[in-house]
PDB file of C-alpha atoms in Angstrom:
ATOM      1  CA  UNK A   1       5.055 -60.701  51.644  1.00 69.00           C
ATOM      2  CA  UNK A   2       1.843 -61.474  53.539  1.00 74.00           C
ATOM      3  CA  UNK A   3       0.759 -57.826  53.312  1.00 76.00           C
ATOM      4  CA  UNK A   4       1.403 -57.878  49.563  1.00 78.00           C
ATOM      5  CA  UNK A   5      -0.628 -61.052  49.118  1.00 84.00           C
ATOM      6  CA  UNK A   6      -3.434 -59.585  51.217  1.00 84.00           C
ATOM      7  CA  UNK A   7      -3.510 -56.440  49.075  1.00 84.00           C
ATOM      8  CA  UNK A   8      -3.571 -58.447  45.855  1.00 86.00           C
ATOM      9  CA  UNK A   9      -6.360 -60.631  47.215  1.00 91.00           C
ATOM     10  CA  UNK A  10      -8.446 -57.560  48.067  1.00 88.00           C
ATOM     11  CA  UNK A  11      -7.838 -56.174  44.568  1.00 91.00           C
ATOM     12  CA  UNK A  12      -8.843 -59.504  43.007  1.00 93.00           C
ATOM     13  CA  UNK A  13     -12.023 -59.686  45.081  1.00 93.00           C
ATOM     14  CA  UNK A  14     -12.955 -56.083  44.204  1.00 92.00           C
ATOM     15  CA  UNK A  15     -12.435 -56.816  40.516  1.00 95.00           C
ATOM     16  CA  UNK A  16     -14.366 -60.083  40.642  1.00 95.00           C
ATOM     17  CA  UNK A  17     -17.343 -58.495  42.396  1.00 95.00           C
ATOM     18  CA  UNK A  18     -17.545 -55.627  39.921  1.00 95.00           C
ATOM     19  CA  UNK A  19     -17.141 -57.648  36.735  1.00 95.00           C
ATOM     20  CA  UNK A  20     -19.227 -60.503  38.131  1.00 95.00           C
ATOM     21  CA  UNK A  21     -22.096 -58.109  38.754  1.00 95.00           C
ATOM     22  CA  UNK A  22     -21.794 -56.746  35.220  1.00 95.00           C
ATOM     23  CA  UNK A  23     -21.879 -60.283  33.803  1.00 94.00           C
ATOM     24  CA  UNK A  24     -24.890 -61.378  35.844  1.00 95.00           C
ATOM     25  CA  UNK A  25     -26.843 -58.217  35.009  1.00 93.00           C
ATOM     26  CA  UNK A  26     -25.921 -58.044  31.332  1.00 90.00           C
ATOM     27  CA  UNK A  27     -25.102 -61.632  30.407  1.00 82.00           C
ATOM     28  CA  UNK A  28     -28.352 -62.041  28.454  1.00 81.00           C
ATOM     29  CA  UNK A  29     -28.200 -58.545  26.990  1.00 81.00           C
ATOM     30  CA  UNK A  30     -26.478 -57.038  23.940  1.00 85.00           C
ATOM     31  CA  UNK A  31     -22.886 -58.081  23.279  1.00 87.00           C
ATOM     32  CA  UNK A  32     -19.878 -56.427  21.703  1.00 86.00           C
ATOM     33  CA  UNK A  33     -16.453 -57.899  20.955  1.00 83.00           C
ATOM     34  CA  UNK A  34     -17.909 -61.227  22.068  1.00 88.00           C
ATOM     35  CA  UNK A  35     -18.608 -59.916  25.578  1.00 91.00           C
ATOM     36  CA  UNK A  36     -21.766 -58.624  27.271  1.00 93.00           C
ATOM     37  CA  UNK A  37     -21.827 -54.866  26.789  1.00 93.00           C
ATOM     38  CA  UNK A  38     -22.088 -54.303  30.539  1.00 94.00           C
ATOM     39  CA  UNK A  39     -18.913 -56.327  31.086  1.00 96.00           C
ATOM     40  CA  UNK A  40     -17.109 -54.133  28.563  1.00 95.00           C
ATOM     41  CA  UNK A  41     -18.221 -51.070  30.551  1.00 95.00           C
ATOM     42  CA  UNK A  42     -16.880 -52.648  33.725  1.00 96.00           C
ATOM     43  CA  UNK A  43     -13.558 -53.508  32.106  1.00 96.00           C
ATOM     44  CA  UNK A  44     -13.196 -49.899  30.957  1.00 96.00           C
ATOM     45  CA  UNK A  45     -13.818 -48.624  34.494  1.00 96.00           C
ATOM     46  CA  UNK A  46     -11.042 -50.778  35.908  1.00 97.00           C
ATOM     47  CA  UNK A  47      -8.691 -50.127  32.976  1.00 96.00           C
ATOM     48  CA  UNK A  48      -8.893 -46.347  33.384  1.00 96.00           C
ATOM     49  CA  UNK A  49      -7.972 -46.639  37.052  1.00 95.00           C
ATOM     50  CA  UNK A  50      -5.187 -49.173  36.554  1.00 96.00           C
ATOM     51  CA  UNK A  51      -3.600 -47.012  33.869  1.00 96.00           C
ATOM     52  CA  UNK A  52      -3.881 -43.908  36.071  1.00 94.00           C
ATOM     53  CA  UNK A  53      -2.354 -45.811  38.998  1.00 94.00           C
ATOM     54  CA  UNK A  54       1.037 -46.096  37.275  1.00 94.00           C
ATOM     55  CA  UNK A  55       2.017 -42.396  37.147  1.00 92.00           C
ATOM     56  CA  UNK A  56       0.270 -41.752  40.473  1.00 89.00           C
ATOM     57  CA  UNK A  57       2.325 -44.477  42.174  1.00 87.00           C
ATOM     58  CA  UNK A  58       5.560 -43.254  40.618  1.00 89.00           C
ATOM     59  CA  UNK A  59       4.881 -39.733  41.876  1.00 87.00           C
ATOM     60  CA  UNK A  60       3.313 -40.980  45.130  1.00 86.00           C
ATOM     61  CA  UNK A  61       0.405 -38.592  44.678  1.00 83.00           C
ATOM     62  CA  UNK A  62      -3.316 -38.890  45.119  1.00 83.00           C
ATOM     63  CA  UNK A  63      -4.094 -35.483  43.607  1.00 83.00           C
ATOM     64  CA  UNK A  64      -5.722 -37.016  40.536  1.00 84.00           C
ATOM     65  CA  UNK A  65      -7.508 -39.874  42.265  1.00 87.00           C
ATOM     66  CA  UNK A  66     -10.966 -38.301  42.459  1.00 86.00           C
ATOM     67  CA  UNK A  67     -10.528 -36.705  39.038  1.00 89.00           C
ATOM     68  CA  UNK A  68      -9.815 -40.104  37.498  1.00 91.00           C
ATOM     69  CA  UNK A  69     -12.881 -41.478  39.228  1.00 91.00           C
ATOM     70  CA  UNK A  70     -14.915 -38.910  37.310  1.00 92.00           C
ATOM     71  CA  UNK A  71     -13.046 -39.716  34.103  1.00 93.00           C
ATOM     72  CA  UNK A  72     -13.957 -43.375  34.652  1.00 95.00           C
ATOM     73  CA  UNK A  73     -17.654 -42.512  34.813  1.00 96.00           C
ATOM     74  CA  UNK A  74     -17.444 -40.346  31.700  1.00 95.00           C
ATOM     75  CA  UNK A  75     -15.504 -42.925  29.682  1.00 95.00           C
ATOM     76  CA  UNK A  76     -17.814 -45.802  30.601  1.00 96.00           C
ATOM     77  CA  UNK A  77     -21.079 -43.903  30.159  1.00 96.00           C
ATOM     78  CA  UNK A  78     -20.007 -42.423  26.827  1.00 96.00           C
ATOM     79  CA  UNK A  79     -18.798 -45.853  25.677  1.00 95.00           C
ATOM     80  CA  UNK A  80     -22.105 -47.422  26.716  1.00 95.00           C
ATOM     81  CA  UNK A  81     -23.993 -44.758  24.762  1.00 95.00           C
ATOM     82  CA  UNK A  82     -21.891 -45.171  21.619  1.00 94.00           C
ATOM     83  CA  UNK A  83     -22.099 -48.960  21.712  1.00 92.00           C
ATOM     84  CA  UNK A  84     -25.860 -48.902  22.320  1.00 91.00           C
ATOM     85  CA  UNK A  85     -26.856 -46.191  19.823  1.00 88.00           C
ATOM     86  CA  UNK A  86     -29.519 -45.277  18.927  1.00 91.00           C
ATOM     87  CA  UNK A  87     -30.692 -44.704  22.493  1.00 91.00           C
ATOM     88  CA  UNK A  88     -34.245 -44.665  23.780  1.00 92.00           C
ATOM     89  CA  UNK A  89     -35.498 -41.717  25.847  1.00 94.00           C
ATOM     90  CA  UNK A  90     -34.922 -43.393  29.217  1.00 95.00           C
ATOM     91  CA  UNK A  91     -31.293 -44.127  28.330  1.00 96.00           C
ATOM     92  CA  UNK A  92     -30.655 -40.578  27.067  1.00 96.00           C
ATOM     93  CA  UNK A  93     -32.008 -39.033  30.250  1.00 97.00           C
ATOM     94  CA  UNK A  94     -30.055 -41.373  32.535  1.00 97.00           C
ATOM     95  CA  UNK A  95     -26.816 -40.833  30.596  1.00 97.00           C
ATOM     96  CA  UNK A  96     -27.302 -37.066  30.924  1.00 97.00           C
ATOM     97  CA  UNK A  97     -28.020 -37.322  34.663  1.00 98.00           C
ATOM     98  CA  UNK A  98     -24.901 -39.374  35.330  1.00 97.00           C
ATOM     99  CA  UNK A  99     -22.723 -37.040  33.263  1.00 97.00           C
ATOM    100  CA  UNK A 100     -24.097 -33.946  35.042  1.00 96.00           C
ATOM    101  CA  UNK A 101     -23.422 -35.508  38.447  1.00 96.00           C
ATOM    102  CA  UNK A 102     -19.953 -36.649  37.379  1.00 95.00           C
ATOM    103  CA  UNK A 103     -18.833 -33.278  36.049  1.00 94.00           C
ATOM    104  CA  UNK A 104     -20.182 -31.409  39.078  1.00 94.00           C
ATOM    105  CA  UNK A 105     -18.696 -33.702  41.721  1.00 91.00           C
ATOM    106  CA  UNK A 106     -15.445 -34.344  39.875  1.00 88.00           C
ATOM    107  CA  UNK A 107     -14.676 -30.650  39.407  1.00 89.00           C
ATOM    108  CA  UNK A 108     -15.590 -29.935  43.027  1.00 88.00           C
ATOM    109  CA  UNK A 109     -13.340 -32.679  44.419  1.00 85.00           C
ATOM    110  CA  UNK A 110     -10.440 -31.785  42.129  1.00 84.00           C
ATOM    111  CA  UNK A 111     -10.643 -28.117  43.111  1.00 85.00           C
ATOM    112  CA  UNK A 112     -10.758 -29.119  46.776  1.00 81.00           C
ATOM    113  CA  UNK A 113      -7.643 -31.272  46.691  1.00 77.00           C
ATOM    114  CA  UNK A 114      -5.779 -28.609  44.722  1.00 77.00           C
ATOM    115  CA  UNK A 115      -6.616 -26.142  47.480  1.00 75.00           C
ATOM    116  CA  UNK A 116      -5.845 -28.553  50.348  1.00 71.00           C
ATOM    117  CA  UNK A 117      -2.718 -30.009  48.761  1.00 67.00           C
ATOM    118  CA  UNK A 118      -3.466 -33.558  49.919  1.00 69.00           C
ATOM    119  CA  UNK A 119      -6.153 -36.064  50.812  1.00 70.00           C
ATOM    120  CA  UNK A 120      -5.595 -37.304  54.355  1.00 69.00           C
ATOM    121  CA  UNK A 121      -7.137 -40.664  53.484  1.00 71.00           C
ATOM    122  CA  UNK A 122      -3.955 -41.468  51.547  1.00 72.00           C
ATOM    123  CA  UNK A 123      -1.344 -40.342  54.080  1.00 69.00           C
ATOM    124  CA  UNK A 124      -0.259 -43.886  54.933  1.00 72.00           C
ATOM    125  CA  UNK A 125      -1.199 -45.448  51.594  1.00 78.00           C
ATOM    126  CA  UNK A 126       0.385 -43.507  48.745  1.00 76.00           C
ATOM    127  CA  UNK A 127       3.937 -44.656  49.648  1.00 79.00           C
ATOM    128  CA  UNK A 128       2.872 -48.331  49.624  1.00 80.00           C
ATOM    129  CA  UNK A 129       2.412 -49.435  45.973  1.00 82.00           C
ATOM    130  CA  UNK A 130       0.357 -52.538  46.795  1.00 86.00           C
ATOM    131  CA  UNK A 131      -2.102 -50.748  49.074  1.00 87.00           C
ATOM    132  CA  UNK A 132      -2.224 -47.794  46.685  1.00 87.00           C
ATOM    133  CA  UNK A 133      -3.090 -50.165  43.823  1.00 92.00           C
ATOM    134  CA  UNK A 134      -5.945 -51.559  45.908  1.00 89.00           C
ATOM    135  CA  UNK A 135      -7.471 -48.076  46.284  1.00 90.00           C
ATOM    136  CA  UNK A 136      -7.424 -47.556  42.525  1.00 91.00           C
ATOM    137  CA  UNK A 137      -8.958 -50.990  41.969  1.00 94.00           C
ATOM    138  CA  UNK A 138     -11.652 -50.237  44.526  1.00 91.00           C
ATOM    139  CA  UNK A 139     -12.391 -47.031  42.639  1.00 92.00           C
ATOM    140  CA  UNK A 140     -12.970 -49.176  39.547  1.00 95.00           C
ATOM    141  CA  UNK A 141     -15.396 -51.278  41.579  1.00 94.00           C
ATOM    142  CA  UNK A 142     -17.031 -48.087  42.908  1.00 93.00           C
ATOM    143  CA  UNK A 143     -17.721 -46.842  39.387  1.00 95.00           C
ATOM    144  CA  UNK A 144     -18.900 -50.236  38.166  1.00 96.00           C
ATOM    145  CA  UNK A 145     -21.230 -51.037  41.048  1.00 96.00           C
ATOM    146  CA  UNK A 146     -22.560 -47.531  41.626  1.00 95.00           C
ATOM    147  CA  UNK A 147     -23.513 -47.072  37.980  1.00 96.00           C
ATOM    148  CA  UNK A 148     -24.760 -50.648  37.496  1.00 96.00           C
ATOM    149  CA  UNK A 149     -28.403 -49.600  37.070  1.00 97.00           C
ATOM    150  CA  UNK A 150     -27.380 -46.782  34.713  1.00 97.00           C
ATOM    151  CA  UNK A 151     -25.343 -49.181  32.561  1.00 96.00           C
ATOM    152  CA  UNK A 152     -28.291 -51.561  32.373  1.00 96.00           C
ATOM    153  CA  UNK A 153     -30.691 -48.799  31.340  1.00 96.00           C
ATOM    154  CA  UNK A 154     -28.352 -47.523  28.619  1.00 96.00           C
ATOM    155  CA  UNK A 155     -27.385 -50.918  27.186  1.00 94.00           C
ATOM    156  CA  UNK A 156     -30.729 -52.692  27.563  1.00 91.00           C
ATOM    157  CA  UNK A 157     -32.477 -53.804  24.401  1.00 84.00           C
ATOM    158  CA  UNK A 158     -35.777 -53.614  26.280  1.00 83.00           C
ATOM    159  CA  UNK A 159     -37.884 -50.481  26.219  1.00 82.00           C
ATOM    160  CA  UNK A 160     -40.848 -49.408  28.299  1.00 86.00           C
ATOM    161  CA  UNK A 161     -43.073 -46.332  28.358  1.00 87.00           C
ATOM    162  CA  UNK A 162     -41.897 -43.482  30.586  1.00 89.00           C
ATOM    163  CA  UNK A 163     -44.282 -44.063  33.455  1.00 93.00           C
ATOM    164  CA  UNK A 164     -44.452 -43.416  37.187  1.00 95.00           C
ATOM    165  CA  UNK A 165     -41.124 -45.123  37.981  1.00 96.00           C
ATOM    166  CA  UNK A 166     -39.289 -42.891  35.506  1.00 97.00           C
ATOM    167  CA  UNK A 167     -40.691 -39.627  36.856  1.00 97.00           C
ATOM    168  CA  UNK A 168     -40.346 -40.710  40.490  1.00 98.00           C
ATOM    169  CA  UNK A 169     -36.724 -41.691  39.877  1.00 98.00           C
ATOM    170  CA  UNK A 170     -35.910 -38.421  38.136  1.00 98.00           C
ATOM    171  CA  UNK A 171     -37.507 -36.495  41.022  1.00 98.00           C
ATOM    172  CA  UNK A 172     -35.400 -38.453  43.517  1.00 98.00           C
ATOM    173  CA  UNK A 173     -32.279 -37.717  41.471  1.00 98.00           C
ATOM    174  CA  UNK A 174     -33.042 -33.984  41.318  1.00 98.00           C
ATOM    175  CA  UNK A 175     -33.597 -33.739  45.075  1.00 98.00           C
ATOM    176  CA  UNK A 176     -30.499 -35.824  45.807  1.00 97.00           C
ATOM    177  CA  UNK A 177     -28.342 -33.811  43.411  1.00 97.00           C
ATOM    178  CA  UNK A 178     -29.556 -30.570  44.976  1.00 97.00           C
ATOM    179  CA  UNK A 179     -28.774 -31.830  48.484  1.00 96.00           C
ATOM    180  CA  UNK A 180     -25.272 -32.908  47.519  1.00 96.00           C
ATOM    181  CA  UNK A 181     -24.460 -29.735  45.578  1.00 96.00           C
ATOM    182  CA  UNK A 182     -25.864 -27.340  48.181  1.00 97.00           C
ATOM    183  CA  UNK A 183     -24.208 -29.183  51.083  1.00 96.00           C
ATOM    184  CA  UNK A 184     -20.840 -29.140  49.315  1.00 94.00           C
ATOM    185  CA  UNK A 185     -21.241 -25.449  48.519  1.00 95.00           C
ATOM    186  CA  UNK A 186     -22.148 -24.596  52.115  1.00 96.00           C
ATOM    187  CA  UNK A 187     -19.179 -26.500  53.495  1.00 94.00           C
ATOM    188  CA  UNK A 188     -16.806 -24.916  50.983  1.00 92.00           C
ATOM    189  CA  UNK A 189     -18.004 -21.425  51.909  1.00 94.00           C
ATOM    190  CA  UNK A 190     -17.664 -22.279  55.616  1.00 94.00           C
ATOM    191  CA  UNK A 191     -14.098 -23.530  55.211  1.00 91.00           C
ATOM    192  CA  UNK A 192     -13.097 -20.552  53.084  1.00 90.00           C
ATOM    193  CA  UNK A 193     -14.108 -18.130  55.841  1.00 92.00           C
ATOM    194  CA  UNK A 194     -10.969 -17.413  57.946  1.00 91.00           C
ATOM    195  CA  UNK A 195     -13.168 -16.896  61.018  1.00 92.00           C
ATOM    196  CA  UNK A 196     -14.117 -20.580  60.891  1.00 90.00           C
ATOM    197  CA  UNK A 197     -10.581 -21.956  60.979  1.00 90.00           C
ATOM    198  CA  UNK A 198     -10.455 -24.971  63.284  1.00 87.00           C
ATOM    199  CA  UNK A 199     -14.258 -25.073  63.628  1.00 91.00           C
ATOM    200  CA  UNK A 200     -16.819 -27.590  62.348  1.00 92.00           C
ATOM    201  CA  UNK A 201     -19.840 -26.730  60.228  1.00 93.00           C
ATOM    202  CA  UNK A 202     -23.238 -27.003  61.893  1.00 92.00           C
ATOM    203  CA  UNK A 203     -25.334 -24.599  59.845  1.00 93.00           C
ATOM    204  CA  UNK A 204     -27.517 -24.874  56.747  1.00 95.00           C
ATOM    205  CA  UNK A 205     -28.205 -28.444  55.684  1.00 96.00           C
ATOM    206  CA  UNK A 206     -25.504 -29.501  58.142  1.00 96.00           C
ATOM    207  CA  UNK A 207     -27.829 -28.535  60.992  1.00 95.00           C
ATOM    208  CA  UNK A 208     -30.274 -31.215  59.833  1.00 96.00           C
ATOM    209  CA  UNK A 209     -27.794 -33.938  58.943  1.00 96.00           C
ATOM    210  CA  UNK A 210     -24.159 -34.539  59.838  1.00 95.00           C
ATOM    211  CA  UNK A 211     -23.607 -35.750  56.268  1.00 95.00           C
ATOM    212  CA  UNK A 212     -26.207 -34.154  53.964  1.00 96.00           C
ATOM    213  CA  UNK A 213     -23.960 -34.531  50.914  1.00 95.00           C
ATOM    214  CA  UNK A 214     -23.875 -38.293  51.429  1.00 96.00           C
ATOM    215  CA  UNK A 215     -27.655 -38.377  51.830  1.00 96.00           C
ATOM    216  CA  UNK A 216     -27.904 -36.600  48.493  1.00 97.00           C
ATOM    217  CA  UNK A 217     -25.581 -39.061  46.788  1.00 96.00           C
ATOM    218  CA  UNK A 218     -27.498 -42.049  48.137  1.00 96.00           C
ATOM    219  CA  UNK A 219     -30.828 -40.541  47.054  1.00 97.00           C
ATOM    220  CA  UNK A 220     -29.743 -39.727  43.515  1.00 97.00           C
ATOM    221  CA  UNK A 221     -28.334 -43.202  42.844  1.00 97.00           C
ATOM    222  CA  UNK A 222     -31.496 -44.708  44.349  1.00 97.00           C
ATOM    223  CA  UNK A 223     -33.389 -42.581  41.836  1.00 98.00           C
ATOM    224  CA  UNK A 224     -31.404 -44.081  38.959  1.00 97.00           C
ATOM    225  CA  UNK A 225     -32.307 -47.554  40.231  1.00 98.00           C
ATOM    226  CA  UNK A 226     -36.009 -46.627  40.407  1.00 98.00           C
ATOM    227  CA  UNK A 227     -35.834 -45.450  36.784  1.00 97.00           C
ATOM    228  CA  UNK A 228     -34.537 -48.912  35.814  1.00 96.00           C
ATOM    229  CA  UNK A 229     -37.406 -50.835  37.458  1.00 96.00           C
ATOM    230  CA  UNK A 230     -39.631 -51.319  34.362  1.00 95.00           C
ATOM    231  CA  UNK A 231     -36.694 -52.898  32.500  1.00 94.00           C
ATOM    232  CA  UNK A 232     -35.686 -55.460  35.111  1.00 93.00           C
ATOM    233  CA  UNK A 233     -36.274 -59.191  34.991  1.00 91.00           C
ATOM    234  CA  UNK A 234     -34.399 -62.265  36.193  1.00 92.00           C
ATOM    235  CA  UNK A 235     -30.771 -61.665  37.131  1.00 94.00           C
ATOM    236  CA  UNK A 236     -31.015 -58.045  36.036  1.00 94.00           C
ATOM    237  CA  UNK A 237     -32.414 -57.318  39.496  1.00 96.00           C
ATOM    238  CA  UNK A 238     -28.832 -57.586  40.748  1.00 96.00           C
ATOM    239  CA  UNK A 239     -28.427 -53.908  39.794  1.00 96.00           C
ATOM    240  CA  UNK A 240     -30.147 -53.247  43.111  1.00 96.00           C
ATOM    241  CA  UNK A 241     -26.542 -53.451  44.278  1.00 95.00           C
ATOM    242  CA  UNK A 242     -26.144 -49.845  43.074  1.00 95.00           C
ATOM    243  CA  UNK A 243     -27.945 -48.032  45.952  1.00 95.00           C
ATOM    244  CA  UNK A 244     -27.078 -50.842  48.399  1.00 95.00           C
ATOM    245  CA  UNK A 245     -23.373 -50.489  47.591  1.00 93.00           C
ATOM    246  CA  UNK A 246     -23.507 -46.691  47.879  1.00 93.00           C
ATOM    247  CA  UNK A 247     -25.192 -46.997  51.285  1.00 94.00           C
ATOM    248  CA  UNK A 248     -22.664 -49.595  52.475  1.00 91.00           C
ATOM    249  CA  UNK A 249     -19.681 -47.607  51.228  1.00 88.00           C
ATOM    250  CA  UNK A 250     -20.831 -44.319  52.743  1.00 91.00           C
ATOM    251  CA  UNK A 251     -22.050 -45.645  56.087  1.00 92.00           C
ATOM    252  CA  UNK A 252     -19.730 -48.575  56.776  1.00 87.00           C
ATOM    253  CA  UNK A 253     -16.440 -48.055  54.918  1.00 81.00           C
ATOM    254  CA  UNK A 254     -14.826 -44.861  53.643  1.00 78.00           C
ATOM    255  CA  UNK A 255     -17.523 -42.259  54.146  1.00 83.00           C
ATOM    256  CA  UNK A 256     -19.132 -41.529  57.485  1.00 89.00           C
ATOM    257  CA  UNK A 257     -16.943 -43.800  59.693  1.00 89.00           C
ATOM    258  CA  UNK A 258     -13.730 -42.184  58.478  1.00 85.00           C
ATOM    259  CA  UNK A 259     -15.004 -38.608  58.703  1.00 88.00           C
ATOM    260  CA  UNK A 260     -16.539 -39.075  62.135  1.00 89.00           C
ATOM    261  CA  UNK A 261     -13.341 -40.684  63.385  1.00 88.00           C
ATOM    262  CA  UNK A 262     -11.430 -37.613  62.220  1.00 87.00           C
ATOM    263  CA  UNK A 263     -14.089 -35.341  63.694  1.00 89.00           C
ATOM    264  CA  UNK A 264     -13.911 -36.950  67.121  1.00 89.00           C
ATOM    265  CA  UNK A 265     -10.125 -36.777  66.986  1.00 89.00           C
ATOM    266  CA  UNK A 266     -10.258 -33.023  66.336  1.00 89.00           C
ATOM    267  CA  UNK A 267     -13.275 -31.930  68.383  1.00 92.00           C
ATOM    268  CA  UNK A 268     -14.173 -34.942  70.530  1.00 84.00           C
ATOM    269  CA  UNK A 269     -13.523 -33.033  73.758  1.00 86.00           C
ATOM    270  CA  UNK A 270     -15.430 -29.957  72.594  1.00 87.00           C
ATOM    271  CA  UNK A 271     -18.823 -29.756  74.396  1.00 90.00           C
ATOM    272  CA  UNK A 272     -20.379 -27.974  71.407  1.00 92.00           C
ATOM    273  CA  UNK A 273     -19.311 -30.812  69.105  1.00 91.00           C
ATOM    274  CA  UNK A 274     -20.686 -33.398  71.517  1.00 91.00           C
ATOM    275  CA  UNK A 275     -23.975 -31.493  71.578  1.00 92.00           C
ATOM    276  CA  UNK A 276     -24.001 -31.328  67.773  1.00 92.00           C
ATOM    277  CA  UNK A 277     -23.618 -35.117  67.538  1.00 93.00           C
ATOM    278  CA  UNK A 278     -26.498 -35.643  69.947  1.00 92.00           C
ATOM    279  CA  UNK A 279     -28.982 -33.290  68.304  1.00 93.00           C
ATOM    280  CA  UNK A 280     -28.183 -33.910  64.635  1.00 94.00           C
ATOM    281  CA  UNK A 281     -29.237 -36.886  62.529  1.00 95.00           C
ATOM    282  CA  UNK A 282     -26.345 -38.986  61.251  1.00 93.00           C
ATOM    283  CA  UNK A 283     -27.535 -39.205  57.619  1.00 94.00           C
ATOM    284  CA  UNK A 284     -31.252 -38.661  56.992  1.00 94.00           C
ATOM    285  CA  UNK A 285     -32.064 -34.908  57.192  1.00 95.00           C
ATOM    286  CA  UNK A 286     -34.288 -34.320  60.211  1.00 94.00           C
ATOM    287  CA  UNK A 287     -35.077 -31.270  62.347  1.00 93.00           C
ATOM    288  CA  UNK A 288     -32.450 -30.935  65.126  1.00 89.00           C
ATOM    289  CA  UNK A 289     -33.536 -32.650  68.314  1.00 82.00           C
ATOM    290  CA  UNK A 290     -33.600 -30.967  71.703  1.00 66.00           C
ATOM    291  CA  UNK A 291     -30.908 -33.297  73.046  1.00 49.00           C
ATOM    292  CA  UNK A 292     -28.001 -31.526  74.648  1.00 43.00           C
TER     293      UNK A 292
END
């Protein structure tokens, strides 16, 4: 019973943080159905995941988890665009950027889990309905918080000329998207080579960063936030939570800590892996050091 209550409390907190952020950022902005438009976007993100949780829990499968994360982005961004039409140039560009990223990453992750057959993150979770529900709720929070700046840009009634912040943000997004896509492609090719079975990747972008795909994701969402800067005032600055949340999630929660724990479990006694950890930057791409 205590574990169930703990899970429900975590789900409630995750929901409150996501919807609370949407309310604070968009409370003074356009409304629809009597609610701030940004809150409606947040509700849609959670609703998609809660609905998807039901068949996933019954089948005890996580195969569609990442796919539904992408669906959540698409549903909320498209809804924001339709509710805010006609859109200004900044909103159109940001909506397109988010959709491009979503389709690329979603298809990549779905293809990967189809090939692998399972996601090891869910080994001990998928058979526990309460904990499994928490993961789907957290995915709703992930969509809501990560895209907070994008939602604000799309739904904002304010407009501003496309100046330095816009072009700098787009440039950051392009570089970040390229890093993430290339890193994922390199790792996929490495894993698909039978000669690399049981080995770890340390070539290409992975020679400069142990997690170049995560660097790319952080950079592209930071770019979206930079694009939003000319529109921000008052409580709208809370959308800074977008890149901050991405950084926290990737470096402190389910990203790097989990992967490096698995890596040390598999190759921790391997001298070449120990050397790789010493010479390679954890996140920010840097030339390999001479440490051995």
